[in-house]
CSV table of C-alpha atoms in Angstrom, one decimal:
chain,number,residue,atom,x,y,z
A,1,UNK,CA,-10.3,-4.3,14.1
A,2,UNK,CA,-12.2,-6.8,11.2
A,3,UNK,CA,-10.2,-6.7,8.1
A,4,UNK,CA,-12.0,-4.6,5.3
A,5,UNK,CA,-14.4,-6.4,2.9
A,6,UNK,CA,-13.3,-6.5,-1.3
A,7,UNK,CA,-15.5,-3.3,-2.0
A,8,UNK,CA,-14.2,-1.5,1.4
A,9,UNK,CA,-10.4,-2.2,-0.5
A,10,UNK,CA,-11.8,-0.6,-3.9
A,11,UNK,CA,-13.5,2.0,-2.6
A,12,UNK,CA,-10.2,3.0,-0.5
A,13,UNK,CA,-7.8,2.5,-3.9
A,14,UNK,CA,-10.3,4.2,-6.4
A,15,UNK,CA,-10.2,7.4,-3.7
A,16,UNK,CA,-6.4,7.0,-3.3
A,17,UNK,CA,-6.2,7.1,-7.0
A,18,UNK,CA,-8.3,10.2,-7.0
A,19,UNK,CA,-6.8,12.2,-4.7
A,20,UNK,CA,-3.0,11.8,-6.6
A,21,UNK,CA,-4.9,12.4,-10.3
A,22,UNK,CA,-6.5,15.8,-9.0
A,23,UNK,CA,-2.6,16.6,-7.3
A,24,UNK,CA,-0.8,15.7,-10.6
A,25,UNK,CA,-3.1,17.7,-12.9
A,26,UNK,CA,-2.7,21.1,-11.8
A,27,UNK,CA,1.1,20.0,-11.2
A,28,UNK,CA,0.8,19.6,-14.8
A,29,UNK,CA,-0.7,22.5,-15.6
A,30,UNK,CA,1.6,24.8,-13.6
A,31,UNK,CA,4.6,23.2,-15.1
A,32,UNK,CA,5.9,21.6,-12.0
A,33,UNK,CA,6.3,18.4,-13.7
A,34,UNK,CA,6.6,18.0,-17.4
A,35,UNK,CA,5.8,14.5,-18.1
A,36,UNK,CA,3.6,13.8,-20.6
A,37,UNK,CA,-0.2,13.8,-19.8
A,38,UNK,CA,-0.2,10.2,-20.3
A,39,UNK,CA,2.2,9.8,-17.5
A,40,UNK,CA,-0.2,12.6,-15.1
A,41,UNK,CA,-2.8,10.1,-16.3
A,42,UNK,CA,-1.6,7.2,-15.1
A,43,UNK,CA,-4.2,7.1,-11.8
A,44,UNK,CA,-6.9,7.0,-14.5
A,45,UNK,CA,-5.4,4.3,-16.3
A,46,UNK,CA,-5.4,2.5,-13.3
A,47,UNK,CA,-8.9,3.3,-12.6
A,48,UNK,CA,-10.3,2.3,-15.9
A,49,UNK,CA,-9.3,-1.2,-14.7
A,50,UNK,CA,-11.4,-1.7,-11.6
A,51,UNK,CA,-14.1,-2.9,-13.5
A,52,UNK,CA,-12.1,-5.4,-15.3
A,53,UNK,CA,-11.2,-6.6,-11.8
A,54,UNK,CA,-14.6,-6.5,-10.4
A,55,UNK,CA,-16.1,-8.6,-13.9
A,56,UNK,CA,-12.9,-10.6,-13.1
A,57,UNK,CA,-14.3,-11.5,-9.7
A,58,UNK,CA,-17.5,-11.8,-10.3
A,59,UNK,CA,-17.8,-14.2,-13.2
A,60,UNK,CA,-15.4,-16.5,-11.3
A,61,UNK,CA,-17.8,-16.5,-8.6
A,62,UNK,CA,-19.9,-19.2,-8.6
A,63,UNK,CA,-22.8,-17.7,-7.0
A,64,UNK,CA,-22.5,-14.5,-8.7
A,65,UNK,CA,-26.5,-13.9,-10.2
A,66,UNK,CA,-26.6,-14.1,-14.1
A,67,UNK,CA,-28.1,-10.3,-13.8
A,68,UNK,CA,-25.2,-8.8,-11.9
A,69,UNK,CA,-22.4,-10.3,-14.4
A,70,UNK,CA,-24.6,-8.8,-17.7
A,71,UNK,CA,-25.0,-5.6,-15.3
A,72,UNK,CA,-20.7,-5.7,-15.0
A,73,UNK,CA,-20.7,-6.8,-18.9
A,74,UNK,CA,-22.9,-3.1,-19.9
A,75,UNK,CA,-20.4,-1.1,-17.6
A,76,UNK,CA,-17.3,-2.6,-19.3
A,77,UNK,CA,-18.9,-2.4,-22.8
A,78,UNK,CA,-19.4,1.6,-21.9
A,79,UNK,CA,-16.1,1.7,-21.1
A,80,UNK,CA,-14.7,0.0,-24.0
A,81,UNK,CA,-16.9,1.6,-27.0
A,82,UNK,CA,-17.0,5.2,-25.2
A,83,UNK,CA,-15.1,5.8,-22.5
A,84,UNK,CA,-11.5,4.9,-23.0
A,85,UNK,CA,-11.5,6.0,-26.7
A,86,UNK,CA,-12.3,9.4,-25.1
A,87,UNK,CA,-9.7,9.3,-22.9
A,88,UNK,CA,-7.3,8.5,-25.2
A,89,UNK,CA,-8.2,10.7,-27.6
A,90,UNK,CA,-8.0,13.7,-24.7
A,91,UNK,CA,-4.4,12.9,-24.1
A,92,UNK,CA,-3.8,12.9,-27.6
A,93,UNK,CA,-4.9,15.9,-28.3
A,94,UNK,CA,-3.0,17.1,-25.2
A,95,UNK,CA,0.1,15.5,-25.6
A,96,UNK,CA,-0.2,17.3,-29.3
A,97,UNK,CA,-0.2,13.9,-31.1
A,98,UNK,CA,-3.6,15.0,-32.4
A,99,UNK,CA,-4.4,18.1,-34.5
A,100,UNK,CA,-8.2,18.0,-34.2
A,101,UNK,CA,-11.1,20.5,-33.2
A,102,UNK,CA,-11.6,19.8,-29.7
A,103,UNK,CA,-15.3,19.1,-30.7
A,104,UNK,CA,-14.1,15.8,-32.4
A,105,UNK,CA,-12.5,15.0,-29.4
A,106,UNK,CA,-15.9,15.3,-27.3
A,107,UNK,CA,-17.8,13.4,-30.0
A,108,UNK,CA,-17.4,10.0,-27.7
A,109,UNK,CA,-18.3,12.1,-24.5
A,110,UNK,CA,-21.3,12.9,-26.4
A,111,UNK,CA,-22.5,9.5,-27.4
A,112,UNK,CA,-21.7,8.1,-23.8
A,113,UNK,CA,-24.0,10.7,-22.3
A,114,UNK,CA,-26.6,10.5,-24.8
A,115,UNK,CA,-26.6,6.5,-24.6
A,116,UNK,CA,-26.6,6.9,-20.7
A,117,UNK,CA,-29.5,8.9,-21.0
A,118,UNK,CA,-31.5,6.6,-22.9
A,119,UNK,CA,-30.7,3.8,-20.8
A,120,UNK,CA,-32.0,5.7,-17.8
A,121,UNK,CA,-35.1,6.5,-19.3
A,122,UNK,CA,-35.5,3.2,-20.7
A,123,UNK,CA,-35.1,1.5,-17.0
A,124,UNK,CA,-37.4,4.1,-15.6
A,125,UNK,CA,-40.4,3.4,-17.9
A,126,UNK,CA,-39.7,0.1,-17.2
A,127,UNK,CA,-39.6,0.0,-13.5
A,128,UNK,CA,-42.8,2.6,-13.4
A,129,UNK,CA,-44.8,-0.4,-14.9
C-alpha cells in the first residue's frame, strides 16, 4: 500500500478533528463534561492552524507558483481579520467572559460572508470576460 500524499494526511486530520469537535459539543451541551468551551474547542483551535501549515509549506517550496502562495496569503488574512476574532469572541460569550448581545458577536460572521461574497462575484465577472 503507497504511503498517503501531504493533502491525503490533512484531509484525514482535518476529518479526525471534525468528528471529536461534533462529539464534544453536544457532550458539552448535555453536561457530560464541564470544561470550559475553550477546552471543547480545542479541535478547532487545532484546525484554524492547517493553513498556517499549508502557507508554511508552500512558501518554503521552491516551486510553489507566486499565485498559489497570494491564494494561501487571502485565506490566512480571512482567517486572521474575521474568522478567529469570531471564534473567540463565541467562546467568550459562552464561557460568560463577555456580556454582549449575541448580535455583536455575529458582527465578524457578518463581514466574513459579506466580503466572501464580493470576492465571488468579483472572480466571476472576471473569469466571464
Amino acid at each position: 500500500m503507497a504511503s498517503p500524499k501531504g493533502a491525503d494526511i490533512r484531509a484525514l486530520v482535518a476529518s479526525i478533528l471534525f468528528i471529536i469537535q461534533v462529539v464534544l459539543v453536544p457532550m458539552k451541551l448535555d453536561g457530560v463534561i464541564e470544561s470550559s468551551w475553550a477546552a471543547v474547542l480545542v479541535p478547532l483551535w487545532i484546525f484554524d492552524v492547517l493553513p498556517l501549515l499549508q502557507l508554511y509549506k508552500i512558501r518554503t517550496t521552491e516551486s510553489a507558483p507566486a499565485e498559489e502562495v497570494h491564494g494561501w496569503l487571502f485565506v490566512l488574512g480571512v482567517y486572521v481579520v474575521f474568522v478567529m476574532p469570531f471564534e473567540v469572541l463565541v467562546v467568550s460569550q459562552l464561557d460568560g467572559l463577555l456580556d454582549v448581545s449575541w448580535s455583536l458577536v455575529f458582527i465578524p460572521f457578518w463581514v466574513a460572508a459579506v466580503f466572501a461574497s464580493v470576492v465571488v462575484v468579483a472572480i466571476m465577472r472576471m473569469g466571464s470576460r
